[in-house]
mmCIF file of C-alpha atoms and ligand atoms in Angstrom:
data_model
loop_
_atom_site.group_PDB
_atom_site.id
_atom_site.type_symbol
_atom_site.label_atom_id
_atom_site.label_comp_id
_atom_site.label_asym_id
_atom_site.label_seq_id
_atom_site.Cartn_x
_atom_site.Cartn_y
_atom_site.Cartn_z
ATOM 1 C CA MET A 41 7.374 27.401 10.072
ATOM 2 C CA ILE A 42 7.505 24.899 7.245
ATOM 3 C CA SER A 43 10.350 22.460 6.652
ATOM 4 C CA ILE A 44 10.777 21.312 3.069
ATOM 5 C CA ILE A 45 12.736 18.095 2.921
ATOM 6 C CA VAL A 46 14.502 17.311 -0.344
ATOM 7 C CA PRO A 47 16.446 14.054 -0.665
ATOM 8 C CA THR A 48 19.096 14.304 -3.372
ATOM 9 C CA TYR A 49 21.490 12.135 -5.259
ATOM 10 C CA ASN A 50 23.235 13.708 -8.267
ATOM 11 C CA GLU A 51 20.801 16.583 -8.615
ATOM 12 C CA ARG A 52 23.300 19.440 -8.898
ATOM 13 C CA GLU A 53 21.801 20.925 -12.061
ATOM 14 C CA ASN A 54 18.289 21.049 -10.593
ATOM 15 C CA LEU A 55 18.913 22.885 -7.346
ATOM 16 C CA GLU A 56 18.998 26.487 -8.497
ATOM 17 C CA GLU A 57 15.726 26.217 -10.432
ATOM 18 C CA LEU A 58 14.149 24.262 -7.571
ATOM 19 C CA PHE A 59 15.056 26.820 -4.883
ATOM 20 C CA LYS A 60 14.011 29.711 -7.068
ATOM 21 C CA ARG A 61 10.589 28.221 -7.724
ATOM 22 C CA ILE A 62 10.111 27.270 -4.068
ATOM 23 C CA SER A 63 10.938 30.798 -2.968
ATOM 24 C CA ASP A 64 8.481 32.242 -5.506
ATOM 25 C CA ALA A 65 5.759 29.852 -4.437
ATOM 26 C CA LEU A 66 6.301 30.396 -0.694
ATOM 27 C CA LYS A 67 6.666 34.178 -0.604
ATOM 28 C CA ASP A 68 4.037 34.449 2.128
ATOM 29 C CA TYR A 69 5.435 31.695 4.326
ATOM 30 C CA GLU A 70 8.263 31.174 6.732
ATOM 31 C CA TYR A 71 10.174 28.110 5.615
ATOM 32 C CA GLU A 72 13.462 26.221 5.544
ATOM 33 C CA ILE A 73 14.736 23.813 2.900
ATOM 34 C CA ILE A 74 16.608 20.772 4.135
ATOM 35 C CA VAL A 75 18.686 19.030 1.493
ATOM 36 C CA VAL A 76 19.692 15.517 2.497
ATOM 37 C CA ASP A 77 22.402 14.412 0.115
ATOM 38 C CA ASP A 78 24.206 11.068 0.098
ATOM 39 C CA ASP A 79 27.621 12.434 -0.784
ATOM 40 C CA SER A 80 26.690 12.682 -4.475
ATOM 41 C CA PRO A 81 29.586 12.230 -6.929
ATOM 42 C CA ASP A 82 28.398 15.365 -8.756
ATOM 43 C CA LYS A 83 28.802 17.292 -5.496
ATOM 44 C CA THR A 84 25.153 18.231 -5.124
ATOM 45 C CA TRP A 85 25.879 19.064 -1.452
ATOM 46 C CA GLU A 86 28.518 21.593 -2.474
ATOM 47 C CA LYS A 87 26.155 23.337 -4.887
ATOM 48 C CA ALA A 88 23.440 23.369 -2.205
ATOM 49 C CA GLN A 89 25.832 24.953 0.277
ATOM 50 C CA GLU A 90 26.725 27.600 -2.265
ATOM 51 C CA LEU A 91 23.058 28.398 -2.834
ATOM 52 C CA SER A 92 22.396 28.600 0.903
ATOM 53 C CA LYS A 93 23.799 32.140 0.672
ATOM 54 C CA SER A 94 20.738 33.193 -1.310
ATOM 55 C CA TYR A 95 18.072 30.794 -0.024
ATOM 56 C CA PRO A 96 17.117 29.426 3.440
ATOM 57 C CA VAL A 97 18.814 26.095 2.831
ATOM 58 C CA ARG A 98 20.416 23.662 5.255
ATOM 59 C CA VAL A 99 22.554 20.877 3.839
ATOM 60 C CA ILE A 100 23.059 17.471 5.358
ATOM 61 C CA ARG A 101 25.803 15.513 3.654
ATOM 62 C CA ARG A 102 25.608 11.863 4.615
ATOM 63 C CA THR A 103 28.689 9.769 4.005
ATOM 64 C CA LYS A 104 27.736 6.550 5.780
ATOM 65 C CA GLU A 105 24.023 5.993 5.253
ATOM 66 C CA LYS A 106 22.350 5.767 1.858
ATOM 67 C CA GLY A 107 18.850 5.534 0.430
ATOM 68 C CA LEU A 108 15.840 7.657 -0.360
ATOM 69 C CA SER A 109 13.631 6.743 2.608
ATOM 70 C CA SER A 110 16.373 6.986 5.189
ATOM 71 C CA ALA A 111 17.289 10.408 3.770
ATOM 72 C CA VAL A 112 13.701 11.591 4.274
ATOM 73 C CA ILE A 113 13.625 10.197 7.830
ATOM 74 C CA ARG A 114 16.881 12.013 8.560
ATOM 75 C CA GLY A 115 15.223 15.180 7.227
ATOM 76 C CA PHE A 116 12.335 14.698 9.687
ATOM 77 C CA LYS A 117 14.848 14.493 12.540
ATOM 78 C CA GLU A 118 16.616 17.700 11.509
ATOM 79 C CA ALA A 119 13.497 19.692 10.639
ATOM 80 C CA GLU A 120 12.504 22.561 12.920
ATOM 81 C CA GLY A 121 9.114 23.369 11.399
ATOM 82 C CA GLU A 122 5.671 22.346 12.595
ATOM 83 C CA ILE A 123 4.822 21.194 9.096
ATOM 84 C CA PHE A 124 6.968 18.968 6.901
ATOM 85 C CA VAL A 125 6.871 18.890 3.111
ATOM 86 C CA VAL A 126 8.686 16.101 1.251
ATOM 87 C CA MET A 127 9.522 16.504 -2.430
ATOM 88 C CA ASP A 128 11.976 15.416 -5.116
ATOM 89 C CA ALA A 129 14.696 17.722 -6.367
ATOM 90 C CA ASP A 130 14.202 17.115 -10.093
ATOM 91 C CA LEU A 131 11.127 19.377 -10.488
ATOM 92 C CA GLN A 132 8.847 16.507 -11.363
ATOM 93 C CA HIS A 133 7.114 17.808 -8.253
ATOM 94 C CA PRO A 134 6.161 21.410 -9.100
ATOM 95 C CA PRO A 135 6.827 23.704 -6.106
ATOM 96 C CA GLU A 136 3.724 25.733 -7.042
ATOM 97 C CA ILE A 137 1.641 22.904 -5.554
ATOM 98 C CA ILE A 138 3.116 23.374 -2.058
ATOM 99 C CA PRO A 139 0.697 26.182 -1.008
ATOM 100 C CA LYS A 140 -2.209 23.951 -2.033
ATOM 101 C CA LEU A 141 -0.853 21.171 0.172
ATOM 102 C CA LEU A 142 -0.488 23.611 3.053
ATOM 103 C CA ASN A 143 -4.075 24.805 2.626
ATOM 104 C CA ALA A 144 -5.284 21.235 2.571
ATOM 105 C CA LEU A 145 -3.442 20.589 5.848
ATOM 106 C CA GLU A 146 -5.752 23.012 7.610
ATOM 107 C CA LYS A 147 -8.387 20.313 7.551
ATOM 108 C CA ALA A 148 -6.175 17.223 7.493
ATOM 109 C CA ASP A 149 -3.041 15.679 8.992
ATOM 110 C CA ILE A 150 -1.509 14.480 5.738
ATOM 111 C CA ALA A 151 -1.889 16.114 2.309
ATOM 112 C CA ILE A 152 -0.707 14.071 -0.662
ATOM 113 C CA ALA A 153 0.127 15.576 -4.046
ATOM 114 C CA SER A 154 -1.625 12.939 -6.100
ATOM 115 C CA ARG A 155 -1.311 11.814 -9.713
ATOM 116 C CA TYR A 156 -4.446 9.739 -9.588
ATOM 117 C CA VAL A 157 -7.230 11.924 -8.227
ATOM 118 C CA LYS A 158 -9.392 13.910 -10.630
ATOM 119 C CA GLY A 159 -7.300 16.670 -12.163
ATOM 120 C CA GLY A 160 -3.991 14.914 -11.579
ATOM 121 C CA LYS A 161 -1.932 13.193 -14.246
ATOM 122 C CA VAL A 162 1.393 11.899 -15.447
ATOM 123 C CA GLU A 163 3.117 13.450 -18.435
ATOM 124 C CA ASN A 164 4.866 11.374 -21.072
ATOM 125 C CA TRP A 165 4.495 7.908 -19.664
ATOM 126 C CA TYR A 166 4.007 4.930 -21.947
ATOM 127 C CA TRP A 167 0.760 3.078 -21.334
ATOM 128 C CA TRP A 168 2.657 0.142 -19.852
ATOM 129 C CA ARG A 169 4.316 2.357 -17.244
ATOM 130 C CA LYS A 170 0.912 3.628 -16.224
ATOM 131 C CA ILE A 171 -0.380 0.084 -15.956
ATOM 132 C CA ILE A 172 2.560 -1.013 -13.814
ATOM 133 C CA SER A 173 2.178 2.024 -11.574
ATOM 134 C CA LYS A 174 -1.576 1.628 -11.161
ATOM 135 C CA GLY A 175 -1.289 -2.148 -10.799
ATOM 136 C CA ALA A 176 1.289 -1.726 -8.038
ATOM 137 C CA ILE A 177 -0.991 0.692 -6.219
ATOM 138 C CA MET A 178 -3.953 -1.673 -6.619
ATOM 139 C CA ILE A 179 -1.995 -4.555 -5.086
ATOM 140 C CA GLY A 180 -1.014 -2.281 -2.215
ATOM 141 C CA ARG A 181 -4.594 -1.263 -1.608
ATOM 142 C CA VAL A 182 -5.754 -4.869 -1.538
ATOM 143 C CA ALA A 183 -2.891 -5.988 0.713
ATOM 144 C CA LEU A 184 -3.276 -3.111 3.162
ATOM 145 C CA PRO A 185 -6.946 -2.320 3.855
ATOM 146 C CA LYS A 186 -5.923 0.797 5.765
ATOM 147 C CA ILE A 187 -4.897 2.608 2.573
ATOM 148 C CA ARG A 188 -7.852 1.373 0.545
ATOM 149 C CA GLY A 189 -9.292 4.856 0.129
ATOM 150 C CA ILE A 190 -6.065 6.507 -1.054
ATOM 151 C CA LYS A 191 -5.500 6.900 -4.783
ATOM 152 C CA ASP A 192 -1.758 7.631 -4.751
ATOM 153 C CA PRO A 193 -0.212 6.128 -1.596
ATOM 154 C CA VAL A 194 3.252 5.921 -3.195
ATOM 155 C CA SER A 195 3.629 9.556 -4.167
ATOM 156 C CA GLY A 196 6.971 11.081 -3.226
ATOM 157 C CA PHE A 197 5.359 14.526 -2.799
ATOM 158 C CA PHE A 198 3.351 15.220 0.384
ATOM 159 C CA ALA A 199 2.960 17.423 3.433
ATOM 160 C CA LEU A 200 2.188 16.458 7.009
ATOM 161 C CA ARG A 201 2.032 17.749 10.532
ATOM 162 C CA ARG A 202 5.081 17.025 12.673
ATOM 163 C CA GLU A 203 3.012 14.898 15.107
ATOM 164 C CA VAL A 204 2.236 12.381 12.376
ATOM 165 C CA VAL A 205 5.794 11.065 12.309
ATOM 166 C CA GLU A 206 7.209 12.246 15.630
ATOM 167 C CA ASN A 207 8.169 9.300 17.853
ATOM 168 C CA VAL A 208 7.106 6.857 15.149
ATOM 169 C CA ASN A 209 9.543 4.102 14.311
ATOM 170 C CA LEU A 210 9.752 4.302 10.524
ATOM 171 C CA ASN A 211 11.642 1.569 8.704
ATOM 172 C CA PRO A 212 13.883 3.045 5.997
ATOM 173 C CA VAL A 213 14.212 -0.088 3.867
ATOM 174 C CA GLY A 214 11.581 0.511 1.171
ATOM 175 C CA PHE A 215 11.583 3.390 -1.319
ATOM 176 C CA LYS A 216 7.994 4.329 -0.546
ATOM 177 C CA ILE A 217 8.277 6.370 2.588
ATOM 178 C CA LEU A 218 4.716 7.680 2.261
ATOM 179 C CA LEU A 219 3.350 4.130 2.390
ATOM 180 C CA GLU A 220 5.315 3.535 5.581
ATOM 181 C CA ILE A 221 3.884 6.744 7.086
ATOM 182 C CA LEU A 222 0.314 5.919 6.039
ATOM 183 C CA ILE A 223 0.556 2.581 7.851
ATOM 184 C CA LYS A 224 2.501 3.594 10.957
ATOM 185 C CA GLY A 225 1.891 7.317 11.382
ATOM 186 C CA ASN A 226 -0.399 9.059 13.908
ATOM 187 C CA TYR A 227 -3.132 10.715 11.907
ATOM 188 C CA SER A 228 -6.834 10.725 11.331
ATOM 189 C CA LYS A 229 -7.436 12.524 8.046
ATOM 190 C CA VAL A 230 -5.715 12.381 4.657
ATOM 191 C CA VAL A 231 -6.526 14.523 1.630
ATOM 192 C CA GLU A 232 -5.203 14.287 -1.900
ATOM 193 C CA VAL A 233 -4.436 17.322 -4.033
ATOM 194 C CA PRO A 234 -4.163 16.733 -7.797
ATOM 195 C CA PHE A 235 -0.952 17.575 -9.630
ATOM 196 C CA THR A 236 0.809 16.773 -12.879
ATOM 197 C CA PHE A 237 3.888 14.617 -12.503
ATOM 198 C CA GLY A 238 6.016 16.261 -15.188
ATOM 199 C CA LEU A 239 9.379 15.599 -16.757
ATOM 200 C CA ARG A 240 12.735 15.855 -15.060
ATOM 201 C CA PHE A 241 14.385 19.242 -15.382
ATOM 202 C CA ALA A 242 17.912 17.756 -15.570
ATOM 203 C CA GLY A 243 19.744 14.532 -14.691
ATOM 204 C CA GLU A 244 18.272 11.051 -14.615
ATOM 205 C CA SER A 245 16.093 8.829 -12.424
ATOM 206 C CA LYS A 246 17.722 6.653 -9.751
ATOM 207 C CA LEU A 247 14.835 4.315 -9.202
ATOM 208 C CA GLY A 248 14.987 1.331 -11.547
ATOM 209 C CA LYS A 249 13.288 -1.987 -12.172
ATOM 210 C CA LYS A 250 14.584 -3.675 -9.035
ATOM 211 C CA GLN A 251 12.124 -1.388 -7.276
ATOM 212 C CA ILE A 252 9.195 -3.613 -8.170
ATOM 213 C CA PHE A 253 10.503 -6.524 -6.123
ATOM 214 C CA ASN A 254 11.527 -4.154 -3.374
ATOM 215 C CA TYR A 255 8.007 -2.744 -3.310
ATOM 216 C CA LEU A 256 6.475 -6.202 -2.882
ATOM 217 C CA LYS A 257 8.892 -6.918 -0.024
ATOM 218 C CA HIS A 258 7.906 -3.630 1.556
ATOM 219 C CA LEU A 259 4.197 -4.495 1.226
ATOM 220 C CA TYR A 260 4.810 -7.883 2.821
ATOM 221 C CA ARG A 261 6.621 -6.284 5.765
ATOM 222 C CA LEU A 262 3.832 -3.772 6.280
ATOM 223 C CA MET A 263 1.227 -6.552 6.072
ATOM 224 C CA ARG A 264 3.038 -8.378 8.846
ATOM 225 C CA TRP A 265 3.204 -5.201 10.858
ATOM 226 C CA GLU A 266 -0.543 -4.711 10.366
ATOM 227 C CA GLY A 267 -1.245 -8.314 11.358
ATOM 228 C CA GLU A 268 -2.706 -9.124 7.943
ATOM 229 C CA ILE A 269 -0.377 -12.108 7.419
ATOM 230 C CA ASP A 270 -1.452 -13.552 10.790
ATOM 231 C CA ARG A 271 -5.047 -13.144 9.728
ATOM 232 C CA PHE A 272 -4.373 -14.988 6.500
ATOM 233 C CA LEU A 273 -2.817 -17.892 8.428
ATOM 234 C CA LYS A 274 -5.724 -18.016 10.890
ATOM 235 C CA PHE A 275 -8.133 -18.008 7.974
ATOM 236 C CA ALA A 276 -6.230 -20.977 6.503
ATOM 237 C CA ILE A 277 -6.376 -22.902 9.794
ATOM 238 C CA VAL A 278 -10.111 -22.271 10.122
ATOM 239 C CA GLY A 279 -10.570 -23.361 6.512
ATOM 240 C CA THR A 280 -8.849 -26.641 7.306
ATOM 241 C CA THR A 281 -11.197 -27.350 10.223
ATOM 242 C CA GLY A 282 -14.040 -26.712 7.772
ATOM 243 C CA ILE A 283 -12.886 -29.571 5.554
ATOM 244 C CA PHE A 284 -13.165 -31.972 8.490
ATOM 245 C CA VAL A 285 -16.587 -30.668 9.496
ATOM 246 C CA ASN A 286 -17.780 -31.023 5.923
ATOM 247 C CA GLN A 287 -16.516 -34.598 5.583
ATOM 248 C CA PHE A 288 -17.842 -35.672 8.978
ATOM 249 C CA PHE A 289 -21.400 -34.434 8.407
ATOM 250 C CA LEU A 290 -21.483 -35.793 4.873
ATOM 251 C CA TRP A 291 -20.580 -39.181 6.293
ATOM 252 C CA LEU A 292 -23.104 -38.835 9.128
ATOM 253 C CA PHE A 293 -26.001 -37.849 6.875
ATOM 254 C CA VAL A 294 -25.304 -40.501 4.262
ATOM 255 C CA GLU A 295 -24.619 -43.349 6.678
ATOM 256 C CA LYS A 296 -26.977 -42.660 9.559
ATOM 257 C CA ILE A 297 -29.791 -40.472 8.358
ATOM 258 C CA PHE A 298 -30.615 -40.639 4.678
ATOM 259 C CA GLY A 299 -29.412 -44.162 4.022
ATOM 260 C CA LYS A 300 -27.506 -45.110 0.878
ATOM 261 C CA GLY A 301 -28.891 -45.323 -2.605
ATOM 262 C CA ALA A 302 -30.645 -42.426 -4.297
ATOM 263 C CA SER A 303 -28.279 -39.806 -5.667
ATOM 264 C CA LEU A 304 -30.628 -37.018 -4.530
ATOM 265 C CA ASP A 305 -29.862 -38.101 -0.962
ATOM 266 C CA TYR A 306 -26.180 -37.534 -1.608
ATOM 267 C CA LEU A 307 -26.844 -34.102 -3.025
ATOM 268 C CA ILE A 308 -28.960 -33.020 -0.073
ATOM 269 C CA ALA A 309 -26.459 -34.498 2.363
ATOM 270 C CA ASN A 310 -23.701 -32.607 0.562
ATOM 271 C CA ILE A 311 -25.532 -29.278 0.654
ATOM 272 C CA LEU A 312 -26.280 -29.620 4.360
ATOM 273 C CA ALA A 313 -22.711 -30.640 5.177
ATOM 274 C CA THR A 314 -21.360 -27.697 3.181
ATOM 275 C CA GLU A 315 -23.653 -25.281 5.007
ATOM 276 C CA LEU A 316 -22.538 -26.650 8.376
ATOM 277 C CA ALA A 317 -18.893 -26.233 7.338
ATOM 278 C CA ILE A 318 -19.624 -22.642 6.310
ATOM 279 C CA LEU A 319 -21.244 -21.988 9.711
ATOM 280 C CA ASN A 320 -18.266 -23.589 11.453
ATOM 281 C CA ASN A 321 -15.821 -21.415 9.519
ATOM 282 C CA PHE A 322 -17.881 -18.304 10.086
ATOM 283 C CA THR A 323 -17.975 -18.864 13.828
ATOM 284 C CA TRP A 324 -14.227 -19.318 14.213
ATOM 285 C CA ASN A 325 -13.355 -16.490 11.864
ATOM 286 C CA ASP A 326 -15.739 -14.196 13.701
ATOM 287 C CA LEU A 327 -14.423 -15.165 17.145
ATOM 288 C CA TRP A 328 -10.746 -15.403 16.186
ATOM 289 C CA THR A 329 -9.473 -14.334 12.732
ATOM 290 C CA PHE A 330 -11.423 -11.096 12.517
ATOM 291 C CA LYS A 331 -12.493 -10.636 16.136
ATOM 292 C CA ASP A 332 -11.269 -7.017 16.188
ATOM 293 C CA LEU A 333 -13.301 -6.125 13.101
ATOM 294 C CA ARG A 334 -16.848 -7.050 14.095
ATOM 295 C CA ARG A 335 -18.518 -3.836 13.016
ATOM 296 C CA ALA A 336 -21.383 -4.790 10.714
ATOM 297 C CA PRO A 337 -24.396 -6.471 12.405
ATOM 298 C CA LEU A 338 -24.235 -10.241 12.764
ATOM 299 C CA TYR A 339 -26.825 -11.014 10.098
ATOM 300 C CA LYS A 340 -24.865 -8.922 7.582
ATOM 301 C CA ARG A 341 -21.589 -10.606 8.429
ATOM 302 C CA LEU A 342 -23.243 -13.971 8.075
ATOM 303 C CA PHE A 343 -24.795 -13.024 4.752
ATOM 304 C CA ASN A 344 -21.533 -11.624 3.353
ATOM 305 C CA PHE A 345 -19.637 -14.676 4.514
ATOM 306 C CA HIS A 346 -21.977 -16.811 2.424
ATOM 307 C CA LEU A 347 -21.507 -14.423 -0.473
ATOM 308 C CA ALA A 348 -17.738 -14.845 -0.159
ATOM 309 C CA ALA A 349 -18.131 -18.627 -0.128
ATOM 310 C CA LEU A 350 -20.243 -18.481 -3.277
ATOM 311 C CA THR A 351 -17.806 -16.125 -5.018
ATOM 312 C CA GLY A 352 -14.956 -18.463 -4.086
ATOM 313 C CA ALA A 353 -16.825 -21.460 -5.429
ATOM 314 C CA ILE A 354 -17.523 -19.738 -8.741
ATOM 315 C CA VAL A 355 -13.862 -18.730 -9.068
ATOM 316 C CA GLN A 356 -12.878 -22.303 -8.296
ATOM 317 C CA TRP A 357 -15.149 -23.747 -10.988
ATOM 318 C CA VAL A 358 -14.187 -21.184 -13.617
ATOM 319 C CA ILE A 359 -10.481 -21.779 -13.093
ATOM 320 C CA PHE A 360 -11.080 -25.534 -13.096
ATOM 321 C CA ILE A 361 -12.835 -25.354 -16.487
ATOM 322 C CA ILE A 362 -10.228 -23.020 -17.986
ATOM 323 C CA LEU A 363 -7.298 -25.180 -16.896
ATOM 324 C CA LEU A 364 -9.007 -28.277 -18.289
ATOM 325 C CA GLN A 365 -9.027 -26.573 -21.714
ATOM 326 C CA PHE A 366 -5.248 -26.306 -21.462
ATOM 327 C CA GLY A 367 -5.025 -30.050 -20.968
ATOM 328 C CA ILE A 368 -4.060 -29.849 -17.293
ATOM 329 C CA HIS A 369 -4.935 -32.920 -15.201
ATOM 330 C CA TYR A 370 -8.301 -32.432 -13.492
ATOM 331 C CA LEU A 371 -6.959 -33.035 -9.979
ATOM 332 C CA ILE A 372 -4.216 -30.452 -10.437
ATOM 333 C CA ALA A 373 -6.700 -28.078 -12.064
ATOM 334 C CA ASN A 374 -8.960 -28.453 -9.042
ATOM 335 C CA LEU A 375 -6.113 -27.850 -6.606
ATOM 336 C CA ILE A 376 -5.154 -24.619 -8.363
ATOM 337 C CA GLY A 377 -8.830 -23.639 -8.395
ATOM 338 C CA ILE A 378 -9.051 -24.248 -4.651
ATOM 339 C CA GLY A 379 -5.955 -22.096 -4.108
ATOM 340 C CA PHE A 380 -7.460 -19.170 -6.000
ATOM 341 C CA SER A 381 -10.820 -19.633 -4.327
ATOM 342 C CA PHE A 382 -9.119 -19.502 -0.958
ATOM 343 C CA VAL A 383 -7.394 -16.184 -1.665
ATOM 344 C CA VAL A 384 -10.572 -14.704 -3.141
ATOM 345 C CA ARG A 385 -12.619 -15.759 -0.116
ATOM 346 C CA PHE A 386 -10.056 -14.248 2.219
ATOM 347 C CA LEU A 387 -10.073 -10.947 0.351
ATOM 348 C CA VAL A 388 -13.855 -10.695 0.054
ATOM 349 C CA ASN A 389 -14.207 -11.424 3.760
ATOM 350 C CA ARG A 390 -11.414 -9.054 4.737
ATOM 351 C CA HIS A 391 -12.751 -6.178 2.659
ATOM 352 C CA VAL A 392 -16.516 -6.770 2.814
ATOM 353 C CA THR A 393 -17.632 -9.034 5.679
ATOM 354 C CA TRP A 394 -15.146 -7.593 8.162
ATOM 355 C CA GLY A 395 -14.147 -4.562 6.091
HETATM 356 N N1 LIG B 243 19.577 11.149 -0.449
HETATM 357 C C1 LIG B 243 19.150 10.333 -1.427
HETATM 358 N N2 LIG B 243 19.602 9.047 -1.441
HETATM 359 N N3 LIG B 243 18.291 10.782 -2.359
HETATM 360 C C2 LIG B 243 17.890 9.940 -3.329
HETATM 361 C C3 LIG B 243 18.314 8.598 -3.409
HETATM 362 C C4 LIG B 243 19.234 8.131 -2.404
HETATM 363 O O1 LIG B 243 19.664 6.979 -2.398
HETATM 364 N N4 LIG B 243 17.724 8.025 -4.504
HETATM 365 C C5 LIG B 243 16.966 8.981 -5.066
HETATM 366 N N5 LIG B 243 17.065 10.137 -4.375
HETATM 367 C C6 LIG B 243 16.392 11.410 -4.649
HETATM 368 C C7 LIG B 243 16.602 11.934 -6.040
HETATM 369 O O2 LIG B 243 17.773 12.713 -6.139
HETATM 370 C C8 LIG B 243 15.346 12.768 -6.254
HETATM 371 O O3 LIG B 243 15.444 14.041 -5.693
HETATM 372 C C9 LIG B 243 14.293 11.960 -5.497
HETATM 373 O O4 LIG B 243 14.990 11.190 -4.543
HETATM 374 C C10 LIG B 243 13.484 11.049 -6.411
HETATM 375 O O5 LIG B 243 14.349 10.237 -7.173
HETATM 376 P P1 LIG B 243 14.076 9.955 -8.724
HETATM 377 O O6 LIG B 243 15.180 9.120 -9.217
HETATM 378 O O7 LIG B 243 13.797 11.225 -9.448
HETATM 379 O O8 LIG B 243 12.753 9.075 -8.606
HETATM 380 P P2 LIG B 243 11.582 8.859 -9.664
HETATM 381 O O9 LIG B 243 11.253 10.139 -10.369
HETATM 382 O O10 LIG B 243 11.892 7.676 -10.488
HETATM 383 O O11 LIG B 243 10.389 8.453 -8.672
HETATM 384 C C11 LIG B 243 9.588 9.426 -8.023
HETATM 385 O O12 LIG B 243 8.244 9.188 -8.280
HETATM 386 C C12 LIG B 243 7.709 7.999 -7.705
HETATM 387 C C13 LIG B 243 6.275 7.842 -8.102
HETATM 388 O O13 LIG B 243 6.218 7.335 -9.381
HETATM 389 C C14 LIG B 243 9.809 9.442 -6.486
HETATM 390 O O14 LIG B 243 9.161 10.575 -5.963
HETATM 391 C C15 LIG B 243 9.251 8.231 -5.807
HETATM 392 O O15 LIG B 243 9.324 8.407 -4.383
HETATM 393 C C16 LIG B 243 7.805 8.076 -6.216
HETATM 394 O O16 LIG B 243 7.267 6.895 -5.648
HETATM 395 MN MN1 LIG B 244 12.196 11.907 -10.498
#
């Protein structure tokens, strides 16, 4: 049995077409449709109840709670099927894709109807909407290494096995329930099925611009949950110890070993001190910051850590030079450069060295 969960808010005019197309698409399946409506002013719940005479529909009319994600979570709780499908009511998610998602589930735990795999697309979006959408996904993939391989982790159209979300504590605050599931759910394999995100059949969108900020807040919460923020802080602490190591050895080499005078001595002393700081940072990051992620062999981790340091240094210099052109004071320019270098080094190490 398949449970199709449809969150609704003012979708009255879409329901009949939606149910009709679902029933055509799922002729060979046993299924139920669960409409979770937040007491819509247009009485979507009433229309759904009316249509439940002709289609296998159950209606949940919520009067106290509100919100897209919490509606979907409520749907999970009510669902009786072994497989859950989540989709919008406005027909931007074509019901004809559902059988493809169900087929894909035979070899996976989660099947995502995806706009951004080969064969998928979005109809009638301005280029800037595409850029915002793809940019948002890119930020998510960088912030949350677990979803790095997924092209459309914020799709509102997906299918999953009951076990993926059963007994999982999903937080209903963000709009992107799939993202929440991909981070917290119990699963091993995800597949993406291409589809075309079309136009609304009737009514208008409820998700506005305030969503962007909300999305970033959601990402931050999931990063904390994943321990990625802790990692970032540990990386910062280790980096600070590196500054002291660097300064100490520079002093030691110049004062006690090479003697003062020739500028070449300073350069060599500086290179050696920098290398020792890099080794110091590597050691602590390997034993502490990323201790759970030691997968690549040691020599590779060491090599990539140096690569990250070099990348960071180049970023630092480039930003320094650019900011100088804008007339920014060189000490401030350097500080900003260091900030960027720091983030870049963290990301390269997180995704490559300990990726
Ligand atoms: N119960 C309930 N409560 N349902 C809601 C609420 C709410 O507060 N807000 C929206 N919905 C329902 C709508 O009625 C619709 O069925 C579905 O959720 C999606 O809302 P839309 O307003 O149509 O969203 P969208 O088209 O802008 O965004 C869709 O695409 C995004 C990807 O670009 C959604 O599927 C998003 O989840 C998805 O990320
Ligand atoms: Mn929509």
